[in-house]
Structures are given as C-alpha cells and as structure tokens.
Amino acid sequence: MLYKSVNGEAHCYLCSRYCKIPSGKLGFCRVRENLNGKLYTLVYDKVVSANPDPIQKKPLFHFAPGSMAFSIATPGCNFRCDFCCNWVISQSRSIIGESIPPEQLVQMAIDSGCQGMSYTYTEPTIFFELAYDTAKIAQQRGLYNMFVTNGYMTVEAVETIAPYLNAVTVDFKGSGNPDFYRKHCQVYDVNPIFKTLEACKEKKIFIEITNLIIPEIGDFKDDFKKLCRWIVEKLGEETPLHVLAFHPNYKITDISATPVKLIDESIKIAENEGLKHVYAGNIPGHRNENTYCPRCGNMVIERYSIFLRENKLKNGLCPFCGYKLNVIEWS
Ligand code: SF4
Ligand code: SF4
C-alpha cells in the first residue's frame, strides 16, 4: 500500500522516509521489497507477538480505561533507536514470525476477553497492510483499534487508516531534539511527527503522547518546554502526556535509569506550560500514575503501574464536581 512505481523504482510514501527503492532492494525498514517495480511487504504473515495487555501498558490512560488490548507486532521498524527495548524484533535482520490471518487475530482478541486491538512493540506503520486488514475486521466486530507509533507515518497513511483507528500513542524520544533523533534514531527530520499528530487530530483520532527522557544524553529542557507548548497550542491542554523513565537497554547500557527527580522536574515543567494531565511512566507507585480532576483536584482514576485500580468517573464526569474530563469510555 502507498507507493508509486516510477521507471522500475518503488517510491514508498507509507512513512516519511520516502524511500526510493530500486528493483531487488529493501526500504530502510528492511521489510518492504521492490520486486520488478512492485513493492511487497515481507511481514504480512510474520506475527511475532500476539497477546492481551492492559491498555495502560501502551500507555493509553484516557481511552477505554481498564480495558484489555490484544497486542500484535511483526519484525521491523523505520527507526534505529539505540535504546530500543524491543530491539530484538524491531531491528531484526531476519524476517521471523508466524502466519496468523487478520480474522484469526481478531478472534484471538475476542476469545481472550479483549475490547480492542493494539498495533505495538515495533512500528505499526511498517506492518501497515496487516494492521489495516485486521483493524477493519476488528471494527466490524465491535473492537477498538489503537497504534503505538513513533509518529513517522505520512499524512496519507494517517488518512488511510483513520476510518478504523480510534486512538494513538505517539512516542517522542529526547523531547524531539533534532540532534538526538539524528544521533540515536537515525532520523534526520522530526517535523513529520508533528504533521502526523496534526493529521490525527484532524481525523479525530484520540491522542496521547509519550516522551522518553534519558539522563545525560536525552534530557533537553528547552526542547521539552517547546514540545509541551506545541501540545497545548495544537492539541489542547488536556492531551495526556507521559514522561517516561529510561532503563538501560540495547546499545545504551552505560547510562543509569532516569532518576525520579528528573521525571519530577519534567512533570513540573509540563504543568507550568499548561498541560493538565502529565503522567510518570515506568515508575510504579508514583502519584502521577493517577488521574486528577483538573477542576477540583480530586483523584478520579487510580492506577498502579500498568494496572487500573479504580475508575471513579461516571460517563467521563468527575464524581466530585461534575467536570467533563478528556476520557473516552469504551463499552
Ligand atoms: S515504510 Fe519502509 S520502505 Fe516505506 S518509506 Fe518507510 S522506511 Fe522506506
Ligand atoms: S521507534 Fe520504537 S520500536 Fe522503533 S526502534 Fe525506536 S524505540 Fe524501537
């Protein structure tokens, strides 16, 4: 899907790398191959993960709280993050996995008691065809669909999946600092991520955002402020933002985990910039795992780690003051 054949070259516009792939070669993601001018996905039948997860794990805190999302992935990614916690599958050079047709994936989700599908762990954009076909069937069967994405889809990709996509978690790393993306993700332009977010907003896809903060190399306070301001201005002050603590992984093993103090400082910055729902990620037991009513300040959803303990909202309304929170329930 989403390519043009130009004199035998495949011009892919599924993601913002816009690879121009000669015949016999692969795109940057290593999972799309040009065979005689036709671009083929190599991962449609290569499912490497298929299991139920609490939606809080994505993280999605304001969409279908407490629900279970059947989470699927194939190998491959269009980024090369040197801190990726799923690098074994995202950076795999061999196309491993099992053929599980979309109908069966949806049936597995229903049989395991899930209310939705999550396309996650690696980058859903690069297994777009499988996600698209599965999402269509899932929607017909009453399930929601959500992407956990690095945000590098093209606007065309967003528009294509939009009729079936209910929610996205868009992951920033290092607060969107361009040098950080260049050096640690091999991404040379961060602007497409902002375009993806605007396209999702336009298509009324529910948005949550994460930002991974790696001490020493990925803590950019000015970029973080800029990012928060952009979110407030373009997406709204009630857009949930998750500030994620890093844990040593893949090629970054010589830097310690993000101290709680750094996460707390970032939360403060985000709140000062006007964001109403700023969460601490990967720090179980932190007070900012819970949702507080922006008007009266009472706790309305209590969580621990990826688990929901109590949701006090009544049809999205605060039970203490009646304020309507930016929370979508799913039944
Ligand atoms: S999806 Fe893959 S082939 Fe297509 S533009 Fe992105 S990296 Fe290149
Ligand atoms: S974008 Fe996500 S899945 Fe891809 S390499 Fe980076 S952290 Fe891993």
XYZ file of C-alpha atoms and ligand atoms in Angstrom:
347
model
C 0.000 0.000 0.000
C 1.032 3.647 -0.507
C 3.788 3.550 -3.101
C 4.262 4.540 -6.729
C 6.225 2.663 -9.330
C 8.457 5.077 -11.261
C 10.633 3.579 -14.017
C 11.035 0.355 -12.059
C 11.799 2.156 -8.788
C 9.292 1.878 -5.956
C 8.640 5.233 -4.298
C 7.204 4.427 -0.899
C 5.149 7.038 0.899
C 3.948 4.939 3.794
C 6.373 6.688 6.114
C 8.198 9.969 5.955
C 11.485 8.428 4.940
C 10.041 8.364 1.417
C 12.409 5.611 0.279
C 13.062 5.304 -3.448
C 13.770 1.605 -3.731
C 15.490 0.096 -6.789
C 14.341 -3.309 -8.008
C 15.613 -6.150 -5.833
C 16.270 -3.865 -2.863
C 14.665 -3.240 0.524
C 13.467 0.017 2.056
C 15.111 1.468 5.169
C 12.723 -0.569 7.352
C 14.105 -3.781 5.781
C 10.612 -5.218 5.411
C 9.397 -3.754 2.094
C 10.982 -5.065 -1.070
C 10.817 -3.903 -4.667
C 10.398 -6.854 -6.976
C 10.315 -5.704 -10.606
C 8.699 -2.382 -9.807
C 6.151 -3.778 -7.340
C 6.605 -3.074 -3.648
C 5.878 -6.044 -1.398
C 5.572 -6.214 2.345
C 7.611 -9.093 3.745
C 5.843 -9.162 7.107
C 2.130 -9.561 6.374
C 2.304 -13.135 7.656
C 5.076 -12.686 10.203
C 3.443 -12.081 13.548
C 5.993 -12.137 16.389
C 3.722 -11.082 19.263
C 0.043 -11.686 19.855
C -1.132 -11.348 23.436
C -3.532 -9.386 25.633
C -2.221 -6.353 27.528
C -3.904 -3.877 29.870
C -4.396 -0.695 27.817
C -2.443 1.218 30.479
C 0.683 -0.565 29.204
C 0.621 1.229 25.836
C 0.349 3.737 27.603
C -3.202 4.953 26.987
C -4.675 6.335 30.205
C -7.648 8.311 28.872
C -9.021 5.921 26.273
C -11.039 2.859 27.307
C -9.508 2.853 30.815
C -9.279 -0.582 32.353
C -9.802 -2.403 29.067
C -7.613 -5.119 27.559
C -5.979 -4.634 24.172
C -4.849 -7.573 22.073
C -1.355 -6.549 21.083
C 0.300 -7.592 17.863
C 3.604 -6.905 16.138
C 5.769 -8.071 13.266
C 9.535 -7.588 12.914
C 10.970 -4.318 11.593
C 10.998 -0.583 12.241
C 11.678 2.594 10.300
C 13.793 3.976 13.177
C 17.084 2.666 14.566
C 16.854 3.752 18.189
C 19.957 2.597 20.011
C 17.981 2.381 23.271
C 15.030 0.367 21.877
C 13.633 -2.009 24.477
C 12.140 -4.186 21.723
C 15.280 -4.194 19.572
C 15.295 -7.981 19.144
C 12.194 -7.691 16.956
C 12.354 -4.065 15.805
C 15.907 -4.350 14.478
C 15.809 -7.994 13.427
C 17.536 -8.651 10.120
C 15.729 -11.935 9.649
C 12.042 -11.962 8.886
C 10.846 -14.235 11.636
C 7.262 -14.837 12.751
C 4.159 -16.838 12.280
C 1.328 -16.545 9.781
C -1.848 -15.561 11.633
C -4.551 -14.165 9.333
C -6.423 -10.996 10.404
C -9.697 -12.872 11.070
C -7.863 -15.186 13.438
C -6.107 -12.332 15.235
C -9.458 -10.674 15.892
C -10.953 -13.966 17.054
C -7.993 -14.475 19.407
C -8.625 -10.991 20.809
C -12.288 -11.734 21.443
C -11.565 -15.181 22.883
C -9.082 -13.689 25.328
C -11.604 -11.129 26.562
C -10.075 -8.052 24.898
C -12.107 -4.977 23.978
C -9.639 -3.741 21.394
C -6.579 -4.297 19.241
C -3.218 -2.649 19.721
C -0.576 -2.498 16.985
C 2.565 -2.056 19.009
C 6.013 -3.216 20.227
C 7.637 -2.469 16.862
C 6.302 0.193 14.467
C 2.765 -0.420 13.129
C 3.432 1.751 10.077
C 5.784 -0.855 8.689
C 3.219 -3.653 9.088
C 0.532 -1.353 7.797
C -1.197 -3.847 5.490
C -1.673 -6.398 8.265
C -2.782 -3.688 10.699
C -5.183 -2.216 8.140
C -6.875 -5.530 7.309
C -7.057 -6.532 10.962
C -8.391 -3.142 12.073
C -11.213 -3.305 9.534
C -12.389 -6.682 10.827
C -11.892 -5.658 14.453
C -14.088 -2.621 13.942
C -16.842 -4.734 12.359
C -16.732 -6.930 15.456
C -17.020 -4.016 17.884
C -13.382 -3.738 18.974
C -11.353 -0.534 19.067
C -8.024 -0.133 17.295
C -5.009 1.763 18.563
C -1.462 2.342 17.273
C 1.598 2.845 19.417
C 3.776 4.699 16.954
C 6.903 6.782 16.559
C 4.726 9.189 14.570
C 6.606 8.853 11.277
C 3.592 7.865 9.191
C 2.817 10.119 6.265
C -0.388 12.125 6.271
C -1.599 9.761 3.509
C -1.050 6.798 5.827
C -2.968 8.518 8.619
C -5.829 9.292 6.245
C -5.905 5.694 5.003
C -6.105 4.084 8.453
C -8.193 6.855 10.057
C -11.639 5.307 9.426
C -10.600 2.315 11.546
C -8.227 3.884 14.061
C -9.664 5.084 17.385
C -6.552 6.129 19.247
C -2.793 6.619 19.019
C 0.057 6.860 21.453
C 2.784 8.854 19.736
C 6.224 8.346 21.229
C 8.769 11.145 21.374
C 12.323 10.487 22.406
C 14.608 13.139 23.887
C 11.810 15.758 23.697
C 12.037 15.913 19.899
C 15.583 17.310 19.931
C 16.752 17.041 16.287
C 20.371 16.157 17.137
C 19.218 13.423 19.472
C 16.998 11.918 16.757
C 19.853 12.107 14.239
C 22.406 10.527 16.518
C 20.314 7.962 18.369
C 17.454 7.045 15.995
C 18.926 7.774 12.537
C 16.068 10.166 11.900
C 17.071 13.332 10.072
C 13.907 15.397 10.266
C 11.498 15.447 13.213
C 8.850 17.654 11.578
C 6.836 14.739 10.130
C 5.974 13.639 13.685
C 4.207 16.932 14.295
C 2.408 16.630 10.949
C 1.222 13.134 11.908
C -0.162 14.478 15.172
C -1.996 17.285 13.400
C -3.420 14.811 10.892
C -4.610 12.538 13.739
C -6.251 15.490 15.441
C -7.925 16.489 12.178
C -9.252 12.932 11.811
C -10.494 12.926 15.422
C -8.234 10.061 16.455
C -7.726 10.163 20.226
C -4.148 11.175 21.060
C -1.793 10.533 23.951
C 1.883 11.398 23.843
C 4.946 9.943 25.500
C 8.387 11.443 25.878
C 11.346 9.292 26.874
C 13.935 11.081 28.960
C 17.396 9.522 29.008
C 19.714 11.160 31.531
C 22.999 12.634 30.238
C 22.171 12.248 26.547
C 18.438 12.868 26.199
C 17.336 15.475 28.735
C 16.687 18.693 26.804
C 14.707 21.074 28.968
C 14.268 23.776 26.301
C 13.055 21.273 23.710
C 10.755 19.760 26.290
C 9.217 23.149 27.078
C 8.785 23.758 23.343
C 7.140 20.364 22.913
C 4.733 20.997 25.800
C 3.818 24.416 24.415
C 3.182 22.897 21.000
C 0.921 20.225 22.516
C -1.085 22.826 24.450
C -1.450 25.054 21.408
C -2.163 22.455 18.712
C -3.725 19.526 20.541
C -5.130 21.043 23.697
C -4.142 21.377 27.336
C -5.942 18.165 28.318
C -3.889 15.963 25.987
C -2.302 13.325 28.233
C 1.495 13.436 28.267
C 3.550 10.600 29.724
C 7.088 11.377 30.792
C 8.887 8.052 30.550
C 11.854 6.969 32.607
C 14.575 5.168 30.672
C 16.119 1.838 31.668
C 19.435 0.702 30.175
C 18.863 -1.293 27.012
C 20.286 -2.463 23.677
C 23.324 -0.276 22.909
C 22.819 2.186 25.779
C 23.880 0.140 28.769
C 26.395 2.524 30.309
C 23.826 5.102 31.441
C 21.755 4.507 34.555
C 17.975 4.604 34.706
C 16.337 8.039 34.761
C 16.221 9.259 38.378
C 12.765 10.042 39.733
C 13.964 13.600 40.416
C 14.453 14.199 36.689
C 10.971 12.899 35.922
C 9.526 15.125 38.661
C 11.312 18.168 37.219
C 9.904 17.391 33.780
C 6.398 16.955 35.157
C 6.692 20.381 36.783
C 7.838 21.950 33.519
C 4.932 20.382 31.598
C 2.416 21.523 34.202
C 3.860 25.039 34.177
C 3.413 25.089 30.410
C -0.276 24.398 30.964
C -0.707 20.644 30.479
C -3.379 19.228 32.776
C -2.606 15.507 32.642
C 1.088 14.749 32.962
C 1.986 11.187 33.899
C 5.111 9.496 35.180
C 5.935 6.371 33.182
C 7.977 3.352 34.277
C 7.955 4.436 37.942
C 5.383 2.196 39.672
C 3.738 3.849 42.650
C 4.378 7.442 41.512
C 1.486 9.788 42.368
C 1.384 10.865 38.716
C 0.198 7.437 37.634
C -3.246 8.568 38.768
C -5.663 10.939 37.049
C -6.763 14.027 38.955
C -9.692 16.224 38.040
C -8.300 19.447 36.517
C -11.044 21.476 38.192
C -11.316 20.182 41.790
C -8.023 18.247 42.033
C -9.567 15.035 43.391
C -8.212 11.695 42.232
C -10.653 10.197 39.725
C -8.704 7.246 38.319
C -6.265 5.290 40.447
C -3.551 3.150 38.843
C -0.547 1.148 39.859
C 1.988 0.512 37.105
C 0.052 -0.836 34.101
C -2.982 -1.754 36.189
C -6.124 0.241 36.820
C -7.224 0.069 40.454
C -10.313 2.236 40.421
C -12.132 4.406 37.916
C -14.489 6.768 39.735
C -15.651 8.648 36.648
C -19.339 8.483 35.775
C -19.718 8.745 32.000
C -16.469 10.709 31.913
C -17.667 13.139 34.604
C -15.808 13.851 37.830
C -17.932 12.381 40.668
C -16.843 15.227 42.973
C -17.519 18.342 40.874
C -19.147 17.123 37.639
C -16.284 18.300 35.375
C -16.145 16.515 31.983
C -12.675 15.038 31.604
C -10.935 14.214 28.341
C -11.574 10.497 28.834
C -13.232 8.167 26.330
C -15.005 5.197 27.858
C -15.477 2.042 25.763
C -18.217 -0.468 26.343
S 7.828 2.261 5.184
Fe 9.893 1.435 4.865
S 10.194 1.465 2.662
Fe 8.470 2.817 3.084
S 9.359 4.856 3.255
Fe 9.262 3.983 5.328
S 11.242 3.015 5.662
Fe 11.036 3.364 3.483
S 10.779 3.608 17.023
Fe 10.219 2.366 18.787
S 10.274 0.246 18.013
Fe 11.372 1.523 16.527
S 13.496 1.340 17.110
Fe 12.663 3.197 18.087
S 12.001 2.548 20.128
Fe 12.278 0.704 18.876
